mmCIF file of C-alpha atoms in Angstrom:
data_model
loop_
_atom_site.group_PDB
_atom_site.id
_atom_site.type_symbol
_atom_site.label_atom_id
_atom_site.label_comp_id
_atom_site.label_asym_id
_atom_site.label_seq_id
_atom_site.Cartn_x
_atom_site.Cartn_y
_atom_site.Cartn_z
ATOM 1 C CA UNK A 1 28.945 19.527 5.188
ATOM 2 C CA UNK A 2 29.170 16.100 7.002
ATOM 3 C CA UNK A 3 26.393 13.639 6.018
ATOM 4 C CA UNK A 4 25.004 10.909 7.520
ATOM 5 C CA UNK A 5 23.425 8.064 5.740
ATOM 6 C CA UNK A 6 20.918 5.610 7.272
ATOM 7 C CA UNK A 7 19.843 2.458 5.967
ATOM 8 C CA UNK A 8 17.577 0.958 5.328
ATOM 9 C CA UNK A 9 15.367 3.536 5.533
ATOM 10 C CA UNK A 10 12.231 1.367 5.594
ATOM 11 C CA UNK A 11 12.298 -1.427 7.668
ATOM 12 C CA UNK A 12 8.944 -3.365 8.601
ATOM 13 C CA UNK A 13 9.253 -7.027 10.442
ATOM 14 C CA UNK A 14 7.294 -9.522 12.660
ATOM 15 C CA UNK A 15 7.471 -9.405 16.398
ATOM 16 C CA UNK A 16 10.506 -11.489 17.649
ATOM 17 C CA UNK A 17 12.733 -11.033 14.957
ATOM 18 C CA UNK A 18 16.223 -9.133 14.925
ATOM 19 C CA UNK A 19 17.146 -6.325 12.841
ATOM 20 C CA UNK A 20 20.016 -4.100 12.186
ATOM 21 C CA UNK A 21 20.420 -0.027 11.141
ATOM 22 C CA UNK A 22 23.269 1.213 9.687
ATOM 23 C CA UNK A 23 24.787 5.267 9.739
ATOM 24 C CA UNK A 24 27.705 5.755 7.502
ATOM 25 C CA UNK A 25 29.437 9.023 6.502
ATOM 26 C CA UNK A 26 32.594 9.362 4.670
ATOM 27 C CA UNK A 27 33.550 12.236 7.523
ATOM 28 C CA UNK A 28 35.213 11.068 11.300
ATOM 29 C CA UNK A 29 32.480 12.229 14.061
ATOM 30 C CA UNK A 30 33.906 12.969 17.597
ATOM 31 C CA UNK A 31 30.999 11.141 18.892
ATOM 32 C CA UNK A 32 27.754 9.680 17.802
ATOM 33 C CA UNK A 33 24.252 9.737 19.189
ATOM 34 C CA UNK A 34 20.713 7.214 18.320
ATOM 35 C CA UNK A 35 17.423 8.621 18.859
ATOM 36 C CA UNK A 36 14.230 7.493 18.749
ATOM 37 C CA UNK A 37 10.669 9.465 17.639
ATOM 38 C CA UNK A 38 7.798 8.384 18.031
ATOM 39 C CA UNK A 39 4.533 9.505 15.431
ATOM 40 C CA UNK A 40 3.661 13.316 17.186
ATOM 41 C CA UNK A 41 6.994 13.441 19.393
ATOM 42 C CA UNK A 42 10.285 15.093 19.382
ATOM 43 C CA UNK A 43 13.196 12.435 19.162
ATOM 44 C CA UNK A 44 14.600 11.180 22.481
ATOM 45 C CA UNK A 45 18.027 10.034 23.052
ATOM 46 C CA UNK A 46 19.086 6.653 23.316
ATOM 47 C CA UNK A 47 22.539 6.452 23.311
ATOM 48 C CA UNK A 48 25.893 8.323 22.670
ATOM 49 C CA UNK A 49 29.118 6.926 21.764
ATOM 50 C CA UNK A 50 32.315 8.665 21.648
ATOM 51 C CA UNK A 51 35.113 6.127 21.189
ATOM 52 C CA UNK A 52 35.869 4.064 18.280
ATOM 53 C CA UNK A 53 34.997 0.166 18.489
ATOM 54 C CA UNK A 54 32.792 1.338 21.454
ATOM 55 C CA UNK A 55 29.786 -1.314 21.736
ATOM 56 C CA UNK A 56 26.660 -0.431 24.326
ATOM 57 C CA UNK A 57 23.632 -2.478 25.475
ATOM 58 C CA UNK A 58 20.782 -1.081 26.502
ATOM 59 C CA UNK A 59 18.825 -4.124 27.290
ATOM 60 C CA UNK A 60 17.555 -5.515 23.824
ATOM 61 C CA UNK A 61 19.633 -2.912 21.922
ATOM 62 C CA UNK A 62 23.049 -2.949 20.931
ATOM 63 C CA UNK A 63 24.912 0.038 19.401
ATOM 64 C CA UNK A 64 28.405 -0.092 18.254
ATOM 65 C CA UNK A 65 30.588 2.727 16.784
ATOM 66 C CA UNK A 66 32.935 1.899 14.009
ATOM 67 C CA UNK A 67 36.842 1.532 14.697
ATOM 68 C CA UNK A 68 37.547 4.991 12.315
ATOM 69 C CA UNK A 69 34.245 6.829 13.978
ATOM 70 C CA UNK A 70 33.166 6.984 10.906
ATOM 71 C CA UNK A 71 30.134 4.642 11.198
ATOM 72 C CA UNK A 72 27.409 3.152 13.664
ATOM 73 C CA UNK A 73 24.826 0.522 13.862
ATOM 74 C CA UNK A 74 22.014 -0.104 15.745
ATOM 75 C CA UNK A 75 21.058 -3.824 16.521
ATOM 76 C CA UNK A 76 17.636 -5.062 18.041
ATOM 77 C CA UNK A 77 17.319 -8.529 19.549
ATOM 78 C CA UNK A 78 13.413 -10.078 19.362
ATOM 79 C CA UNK A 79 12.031 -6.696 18.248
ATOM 80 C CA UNK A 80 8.590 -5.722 20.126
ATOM 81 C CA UNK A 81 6.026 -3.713 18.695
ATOM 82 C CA UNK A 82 7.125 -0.968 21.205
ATOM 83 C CA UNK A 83 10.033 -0.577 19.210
ATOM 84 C CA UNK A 84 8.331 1.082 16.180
ATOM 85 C CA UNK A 85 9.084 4.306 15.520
ATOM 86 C CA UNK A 86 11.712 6.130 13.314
ATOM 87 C CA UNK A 87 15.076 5.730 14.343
ATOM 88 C CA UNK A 88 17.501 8.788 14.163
ATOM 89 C CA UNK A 89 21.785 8.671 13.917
ATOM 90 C CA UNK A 90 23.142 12.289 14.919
ATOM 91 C CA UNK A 91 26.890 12.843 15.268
ATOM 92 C CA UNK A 92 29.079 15.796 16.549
ATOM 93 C CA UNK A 93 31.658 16.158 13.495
ATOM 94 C CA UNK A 94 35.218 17.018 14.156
ATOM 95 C CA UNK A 95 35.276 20.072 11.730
ATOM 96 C CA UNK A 96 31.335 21.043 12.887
ATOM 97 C CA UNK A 97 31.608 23.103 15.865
ATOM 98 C CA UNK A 98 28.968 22.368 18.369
ATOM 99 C CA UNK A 99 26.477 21.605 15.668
ATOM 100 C CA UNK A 100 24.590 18.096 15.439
ATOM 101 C CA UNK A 101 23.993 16.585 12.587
ATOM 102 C CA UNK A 102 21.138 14.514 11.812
ATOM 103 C CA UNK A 103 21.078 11.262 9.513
ATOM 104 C CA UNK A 104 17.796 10.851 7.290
ATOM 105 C CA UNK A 105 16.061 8.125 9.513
ATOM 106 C CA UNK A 106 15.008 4.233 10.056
ATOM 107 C CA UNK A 107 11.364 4.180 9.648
ATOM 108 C CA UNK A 108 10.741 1.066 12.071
ATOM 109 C CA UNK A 109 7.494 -1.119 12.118
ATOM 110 C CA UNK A 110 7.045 -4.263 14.178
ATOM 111 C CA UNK A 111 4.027 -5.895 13.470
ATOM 112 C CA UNK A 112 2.089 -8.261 16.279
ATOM 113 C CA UNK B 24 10.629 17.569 35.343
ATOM 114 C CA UNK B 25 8.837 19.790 32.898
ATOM 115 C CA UNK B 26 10.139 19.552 29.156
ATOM 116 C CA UNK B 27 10.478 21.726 26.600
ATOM 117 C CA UNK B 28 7.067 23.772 26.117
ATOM 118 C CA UNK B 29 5.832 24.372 22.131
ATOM 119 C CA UNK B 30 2.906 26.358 21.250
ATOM 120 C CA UNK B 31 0.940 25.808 18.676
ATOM 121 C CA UNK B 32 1.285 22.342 18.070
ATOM 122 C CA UNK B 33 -0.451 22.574 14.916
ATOM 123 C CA UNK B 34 -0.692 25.670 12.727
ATOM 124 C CA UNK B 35 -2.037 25.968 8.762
ATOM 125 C CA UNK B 36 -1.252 29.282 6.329
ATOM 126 C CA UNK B 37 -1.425 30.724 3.343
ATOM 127 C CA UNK B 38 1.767 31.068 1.562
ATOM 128 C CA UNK B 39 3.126 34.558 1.757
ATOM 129 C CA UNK B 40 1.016 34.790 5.585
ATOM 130 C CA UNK B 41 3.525 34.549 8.588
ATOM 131 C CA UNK B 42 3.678 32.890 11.247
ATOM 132 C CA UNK B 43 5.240 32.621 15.059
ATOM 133 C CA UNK B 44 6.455 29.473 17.236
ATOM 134 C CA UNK B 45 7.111 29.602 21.050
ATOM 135 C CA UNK B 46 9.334 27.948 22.733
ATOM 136 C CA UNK B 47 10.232 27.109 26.941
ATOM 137 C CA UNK B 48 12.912 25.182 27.716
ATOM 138 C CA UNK B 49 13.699 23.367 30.512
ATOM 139 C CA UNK B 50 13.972 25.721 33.038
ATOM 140 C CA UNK B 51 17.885 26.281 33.996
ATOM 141 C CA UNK B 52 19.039 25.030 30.268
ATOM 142 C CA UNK B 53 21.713 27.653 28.838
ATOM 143 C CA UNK B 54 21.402 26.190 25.142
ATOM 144 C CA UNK B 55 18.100 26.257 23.082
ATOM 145 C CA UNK B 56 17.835 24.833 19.687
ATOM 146 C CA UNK B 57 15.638 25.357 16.609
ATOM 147 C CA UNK B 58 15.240 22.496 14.248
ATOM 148 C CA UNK B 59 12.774 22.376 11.395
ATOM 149 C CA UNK B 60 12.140 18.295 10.576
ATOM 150 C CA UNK B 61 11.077 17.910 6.569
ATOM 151 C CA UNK B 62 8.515 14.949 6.692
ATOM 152 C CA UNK B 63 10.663 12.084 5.698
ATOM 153 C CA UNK B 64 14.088 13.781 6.753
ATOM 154 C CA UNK B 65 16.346 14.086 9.732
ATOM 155 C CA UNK B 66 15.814 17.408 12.307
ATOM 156 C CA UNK B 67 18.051 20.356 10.556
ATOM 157 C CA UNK B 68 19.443 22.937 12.806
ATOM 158 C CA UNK B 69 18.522 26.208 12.071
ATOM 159 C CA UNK B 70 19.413 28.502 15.018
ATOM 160 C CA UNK B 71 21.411 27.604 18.238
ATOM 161 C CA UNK B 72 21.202 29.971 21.331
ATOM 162 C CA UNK B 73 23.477 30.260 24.198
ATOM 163 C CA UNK B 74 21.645 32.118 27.080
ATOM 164 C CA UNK B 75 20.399 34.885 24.952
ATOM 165 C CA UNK B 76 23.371 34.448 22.182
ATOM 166 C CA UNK B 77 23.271 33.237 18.859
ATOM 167 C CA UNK B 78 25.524 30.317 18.542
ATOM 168 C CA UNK B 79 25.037 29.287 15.271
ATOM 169 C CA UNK B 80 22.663 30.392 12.328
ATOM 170 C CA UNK B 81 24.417 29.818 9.250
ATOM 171 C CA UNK B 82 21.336 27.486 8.258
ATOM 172 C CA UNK B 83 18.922 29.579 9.055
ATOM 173 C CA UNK B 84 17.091 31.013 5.511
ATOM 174 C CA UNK B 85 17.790 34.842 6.900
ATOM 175 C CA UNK B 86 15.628 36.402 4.211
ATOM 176 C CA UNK B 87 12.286 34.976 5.611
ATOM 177 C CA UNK B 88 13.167 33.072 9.269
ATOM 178 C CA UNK B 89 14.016 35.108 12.374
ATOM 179 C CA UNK B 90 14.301 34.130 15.769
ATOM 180 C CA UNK B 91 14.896 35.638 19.313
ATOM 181 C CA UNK B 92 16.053 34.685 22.846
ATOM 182 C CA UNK B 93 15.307 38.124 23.999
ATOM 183 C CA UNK B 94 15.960 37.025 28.083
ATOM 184 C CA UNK B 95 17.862 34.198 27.562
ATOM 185 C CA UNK B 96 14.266 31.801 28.760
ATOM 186 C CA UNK B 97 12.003 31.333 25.898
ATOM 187 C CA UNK B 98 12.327 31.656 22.630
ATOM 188 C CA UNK B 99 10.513 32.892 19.014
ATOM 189 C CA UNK B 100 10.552 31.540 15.581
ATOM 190 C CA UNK B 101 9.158 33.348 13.232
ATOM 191 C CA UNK B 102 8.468 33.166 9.038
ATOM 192 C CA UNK B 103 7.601 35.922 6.960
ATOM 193 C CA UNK B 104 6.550 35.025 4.444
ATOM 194 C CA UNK B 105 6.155 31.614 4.973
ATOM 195 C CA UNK B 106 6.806 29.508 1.185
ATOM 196 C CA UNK B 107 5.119 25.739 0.394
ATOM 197 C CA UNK B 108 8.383 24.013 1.114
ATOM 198 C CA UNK B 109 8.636 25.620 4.639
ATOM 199 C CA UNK B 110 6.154 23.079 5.381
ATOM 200 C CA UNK B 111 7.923 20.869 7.983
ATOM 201 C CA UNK B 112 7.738 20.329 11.839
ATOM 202 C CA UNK B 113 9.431 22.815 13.904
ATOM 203 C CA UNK B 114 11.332 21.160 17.211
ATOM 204 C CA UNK B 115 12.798 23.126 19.995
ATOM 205 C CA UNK B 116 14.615 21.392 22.231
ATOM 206 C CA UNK B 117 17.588 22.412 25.393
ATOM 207 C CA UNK B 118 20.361 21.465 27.076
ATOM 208 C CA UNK B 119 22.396 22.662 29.844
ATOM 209 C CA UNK B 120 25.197 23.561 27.799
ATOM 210 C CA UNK B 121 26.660 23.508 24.163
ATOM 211 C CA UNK B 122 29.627 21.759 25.775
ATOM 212 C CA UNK B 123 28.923 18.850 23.220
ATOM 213 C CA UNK B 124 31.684 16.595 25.111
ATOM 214 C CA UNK B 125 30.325 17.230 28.559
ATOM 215 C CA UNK B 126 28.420 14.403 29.617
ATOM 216 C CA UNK B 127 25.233 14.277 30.305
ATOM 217 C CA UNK B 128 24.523 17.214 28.469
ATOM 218 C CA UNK B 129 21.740 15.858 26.493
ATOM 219 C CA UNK B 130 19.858 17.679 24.471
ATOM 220 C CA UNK B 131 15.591 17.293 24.970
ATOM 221 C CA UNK B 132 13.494 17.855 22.379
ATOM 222 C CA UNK B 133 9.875 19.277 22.623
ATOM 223 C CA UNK B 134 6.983 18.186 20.721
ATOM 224 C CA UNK B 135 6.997 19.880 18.063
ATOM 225 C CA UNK B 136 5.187 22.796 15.749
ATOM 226 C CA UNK B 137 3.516 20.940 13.131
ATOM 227 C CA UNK B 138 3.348 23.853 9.874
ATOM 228 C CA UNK B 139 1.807 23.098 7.050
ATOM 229 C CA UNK B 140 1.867 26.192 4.240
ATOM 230 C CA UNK B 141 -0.939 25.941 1.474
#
């Protein structure tokens, strides 16, 4: 089983502050995707990445996929309290068929 | 665009009672997906469907979950008899394809079943 670990997994800040999220796994993953869900929702996809060192804005967001595609963070610049919500890594393993495996979640608050 | 189409959103039982989700997907999406989402955890696949195929159900608990894609359009998930820890939020969600390197196949997720077993 490939497992993906998120930290932290509580994370709440002031509005206008940066933050980072981190997904680890000891396995390689052929390509890695961020969601976010909000309270009530299904998740909705932010981003994939698929080669290693990849980095991708998407305008106060940054995501970058580690050099061995074994990792991922997330990066928000002058978080908003739009941005709260939990904050999913999934990845397609190499050894997982088309399966997609979910990390535990960023639980995300940005308080006014 | 429609999305994905869950019914009931919200659904209480007695342990040992069963219970049924429905699920549309998008309309023209090949692939339909089953995830139940443990308050506090990451979605878990349970059952993957390609047109009206299974894909993949090795995580599915076979002894009490069963689900069907009968036409290949909507889809069933069903628990009997449904246990405490089944208690969790049940997504559907489609994509065009299982081709998990084709672009743009992204997968959309409904709303969500919300079960709670007492």
């Amino acid at each position: 089983t490939q497992l993906l670990e998120q930290s932290p997994q509580f994370l709440s800040i002031q509005e206008g502050e940066n933050l980072t999220v981190y997904c680890n796994s000891s396995s390689v993953f052929s390509s890695l995707q961020w969601y976010r869900q909000e309270p009530g929702e299904g998740p909705v996809l932010l981003v994939t990445v698929v080669t290693g060192g990849e980095v991708k804005k998407l305008k106060r967001l940054t995501f970058q996929f580690g050099d061995a595609r074994k990792d991922s963070s997330l990066h928000i610049t002058a978080a908003q309290p739009g941005d709260t919500g939990l904050y999913l890594c999934a990845g397609y393993g190499e050894t997982s068929g088309s399966r997609l495996t979910f990390g535990e979640g960023t639980q995300l608050t940005v308080n006014p | 665009e429609a999305g994905v189409a869950q019914s009931p959103r919200y659904k209480i039982i007695e342990k040992r009672q069963s219970v049924a989700f429905w699920c549309n997907p998008i309309s023209g999406h090949a692939t339909l997906y089953w995830y139940q989402q443990i308050l506090g955890q990451g979605p878990k696949l349970l059952i993957q469907f390609q047109n009206n195929g299974v894909v993949d159900d090795s995580q599915l608990p076979k002894d009490r979950f069963s689900a069907e894609r009968l036409k290949g359009v909507d889809s069933t998930l069903k628990i009997q008899p449904a246990k405490l820890e089944d208690s969790a939020v049940y997504l559907c969600a489609s994509s065009l394809t299982g081709r998990r390197f084709l672009l743009g196949n992204t997968i959309y997720f409904g709303e969500g079943s919300w079960l709670t077993v007492v």
